[in-house]
Amino acid sequence: MKDKIIHKSADMFLNLGFKSVTMDDIASEMGISKKTIYQHFTNKTKLVEATTLQVFEFISHGIDCICELEKNPIEEIYEIKQFVMLHLKNEKSSPQYQLQKYYPKICATIKKKQFEKMHGCVSQNLDRGVSQGLYRKNINVEFTARLYINGMMSLKDQDIFPLENFSMHVLMDNYLEYHLRGICTIKGLEKLTQLLTTNH
């Protein structure tokens, strides 16, 4: 039952926002009593914490599976973006924004985990791109990885990119192209152009 509650809550939180969804909403959606939820989670904060961790673990595992395929690094970046977009449903509301505002401690913990995960992933991608001649040999991997992650995180900042003016999908596409054009060799740019042509 605990897993079912986490699963349903994750779906509702990501679609409607962490603040908007109440324990009553979850109970009625699942056809159970609120008491049943409280048997597993003493309060909503505990439920939000369990849910965000579960979503993080799920997405991390998905990213690991994509990286294990060892596609060319440019394709890999786009595959990861597609996977994350599919599961984070960032279009309808901004769950990240509500999480930051109402659950800052949980948000800080998740951000730290996200940074560690992305740092490993992006650094590997950059190393592989350089060794395959797709990214420039002289890029500073540590600097580029941190800059990329920081930029990616700031896409979710509604003060900089208000949702009504920027769809998350377009933002991500523009950002990936911006990042890759800055680090690709001629060979890499050919791959990128090929990929963008196929995707559009």
Short mmCIF file of C-alpha atoms in Angstrom, two decimals, residues 29-175:
data_model
loop_
_atom_site.label_atom_id
_atom_site.label_comp_id
_atom_site.label_asym_id
_atom_site.label_seq_id
_atom_site.Cartn_x
_atom_site.Cartn_y
_atom_site.Cartn_z
CA GLU A 29 -8.33 9.67 -5.82
CA MET A 30 -7.19 6.29 -4.44
CA GLY A 31 -10.55 5.41 -2.90
CA ILE A 32 -9.01 4.95 0.55
CA SER A 33 -9.39 6.82 3.84
CA LYS A 34 -6.99 9.57 4.86
CA LYS A 35 -6.27 7.46 7.96
CA THR A 36 -4.72 4.78 5.72
CA ILE A 37 -2.25 7.35 4.34
CA TYR A 38 -1.37 8.53 7.86
CA GLN A 39 -0.56 4.95 8.85
CA HIS A 40 2.36 5.13 6.44
CA PHE A 41 3.23 8.85 6.55
CA THR A 42 2.84 10.91 9.73
CA ASN A 43 2.26 14.13 7.75
CA LYS A 44 2.26 15.58 4.24
CA THR A 45 5.89 16.68 4.49
CA LYS A 46 6.98 13.05 5.03
CA LEU A 47 4.91 12.03 2.01
CA VAL A 48 6.41 14.79 -0.16
CA GLU A 49 9.89 13.70 0.95
CA ALA A 50 9.28 10.02 0.12
CA THR A 51 7.72 10.97 -3.22
CA THR A 52 10.50 13.29 -4.38
CA LEU A 53 13.14 10.70 -3.45
CA GLN A 54 11.29 7.99 -5.32
CA VAL A 55 10.97 10.19 -8.43
CA PHE A 56 14.68 11.07 -8.18
CA GLU A 57 15.68 7.38 -7.91
CA PHE A 58 13.44 6.44 -10.83
CA ILE A 59 14.85 9.16 -13.08
CA SER A 60 18.45 8.41 -12.02
CA HIS A 61 17.96 4.75 -12.91
CA GLY A 62 16.50 5.71 -16.31
CA ILE A 63 19.47 7.98 -17.02
CA ASP A 64 21.91 5.17 -16.03
CA CYS A 65 20.16 2.83 -18.47
CA ILE A 66 20.52 5.39 -21.29
CA CYS A 67 24.22 5.94 -20.48
CA GLU A 68 24.85 2.18 -20.52
CA LEU A 69 23.77 2.07 -24.18
CA GLU A 70 26.93 4.08 -25.00
CA LYS A 71 25.35 5.92 -27.91
CA ASN A 72 27.33 8.79 -29.33
CA PRO A 73 27.47 11.55 -26.67
CA ILE A 74 25.36 14.05 -28.66
CA GLU A 75 22.53 11.55 -29.13
CA GLU A 76 22.83 10.56 -25.47
CA ILE A 77 22.15 14.13 -24.29
CA TYR A 78 18.95 14.29 -26.36
CA GLU A 79 17.80 10.84 -25.20
CA ILE A 80 18.22 11.88 -21.57
CA LYS A 81 16.33 15.11 -22.20
CA GLN A 82 13.43 13.19 -23.77
CA PHE A 83 13.31 10.72 -20.90
CA VAL A 84 13.34 13.44 -18.21
CA MET A 85 10.71 15.52 -20.02
CA LEU A 86 8.45 12.50 -20.35
CA HIS A 87 8.54 11.74 -16.63
CA LEU A 88 8.69 15.17 -15.06
CA LYS A 89 5.59 16.56 -16.80
CA ASN A 90 6.99 20.05 -16.32
CA GLU A 91 4.50 21.72 -18.63
CA LYS A 92 1.25 21.87 -16.69
CA SER A 93 2.41 23.36 -13.42
CA SER A 94 5.77 24.01 -11.98
CA PRO A 95 6.20 21.38 -9.29
CA GLN A 96 9.82 22.46 -8.83
CA TYR A 97 8.72 26.01 -8.02
CA GLN A 98 6.17 24.86 -5.43
CA LEU A 99 8.65 22.42 -3.91
CA GLN A 100 11.19 25.22 -3.49
CA LYS A 101 8.66 27.62 -2.00
CA TYR A 102 6.81 25.33 0.41
CA TYR A 103 9.33 22.57 1.11
CA PRO A 104 12.74 24.30 0.94
CA LYS A 105 14.58 21.64 3.00
CA ILE A 106 13.39 18.77 0.79
CA CYS A 107 14.17 20.86 -2.28
CA ALA A 108 17.73 21.52 -1.07
CA THR A 109 18.34 17.78 -0.46
CA ILE A 110 17.03 16.84 -3.91
CA LYS A 111 19.04 19.63 -5.57
CA LYS A 112 22.23 18.31 -3.97
CA LYS A 113 21.47 14.77 -5.18
CA GLN A 114 20.58 16.09 -8.65
CA PHE A 115 23.85 18.01 -8.84
CA GLU A 116 25.92 14.93 -7.90
CA LYS A 117 24.05 12.75 -10.38
CA MET A 118 24.28 15.28 -13.22
CA HIS A 119 27.92 16.08 -12.49
CA GLY A 120 28.95 12.45 -12.96
CA CYS A 121 26.78 12.03 -16.01
CA VAL A 122 27.76 15.26 -17.79
CA SER A 123 31.50 14.85 -17.05
CA GLN A 124 31.43 11.36 -18.55
CA ASN A 125 29.53 12.62 -21.58
CA LEU A 126 32.11 15.39 -22.11
CA ASP A 127 35.07 12.99 -21.74
CA ARG A 128 33.56 10.57 -24.23
CA GLY A 129 32.74 13.39 -26.67
CA VAL A 130 36.34 14.63 -26.55
CA SER A 131 37.80 11.15 -27.04
CA GLN A 132 35.48 10.51 -30.02
CA GLY A 133 36.46 13.79 -31.65
CA LEU A 134 32.92 15.21 -31.37
CA TYR A 135 33.80 17.83 -28.73
CA ARG A 136 36.81 20.15 -28.84
CA LYS A 137 39.97 18.76 -27.22
CA ASN A 138 40.71 21.96 -25.33
CA ILE A 139 37.45 22.23 -23.34
CA ASN A 140 37.78 22.36 -19.57
CA VAL A 141 35.55 19.42 -18.61
CA GLU A 142 35.02 20.44 -14.96
CA PHE A 143 34.14 24.05 -15.85
CA THR A 144 31.86 23.05 -18.76
CA ALA A 145 30.04 20.41 -16.67
CA ARG A 146 29.32 22.89 -13.86
CA LEU A 147 28.27 25.62 -16.28
CA TYR A 148 25.93 23.20 -18.08
CA ILE A 149 24.31 21.99 -14.84
CA ASN A 150 23.87 25.52 -13.51
CA GLY A 151 22.24 26.59 -16.77
CA MET A 152 19.98 23.54 -16.78
CA MET A 153 18.85 24.29 -13.20
CA SER A 154 18.14 27.93 -14.03
CA LEU A 155 15.70 26.92 -16.81
CA LYS A 156 13.29 26.04 -13.98
CA ASP A 157 13.56 29.50 -12.43
CA GLN A 158 10.25 31.17 -13.21
CA ASP A 159 11.62 34.66 -12.50
CA ILE A 160 14.04 34.21 -15.41
CA PHE A 161 11.86 32.04 -17.66
CA PRO A 162 8.16 32.57 -16.85
CA LEU A 163 6.14 29.49 -17.90
CA GLU A 164 3.61 31.59 -19.80
CA ASN A 165 6.36 32.86 -22.13
CA PHE A 166 8.59 29.79 -22.39
CA SER A 167 7.53 26.18 -22.71
CA MET A 168 9.93 23.84 -20.92
CA HIS A 169 10.22 21.77 -24.10
CA VAL A 170 11.44 24.71 -26.21
CA LEU A 171 13.73 25.91 -23.40
CA MET A 172 15.41 22.51 -23.16
CA ASP A 173 15.86 22.21 -26.92
CA ASN A 174 17.33 25.72 -27.21
CA TYR A 175 19.61 25.14 -24.25
#
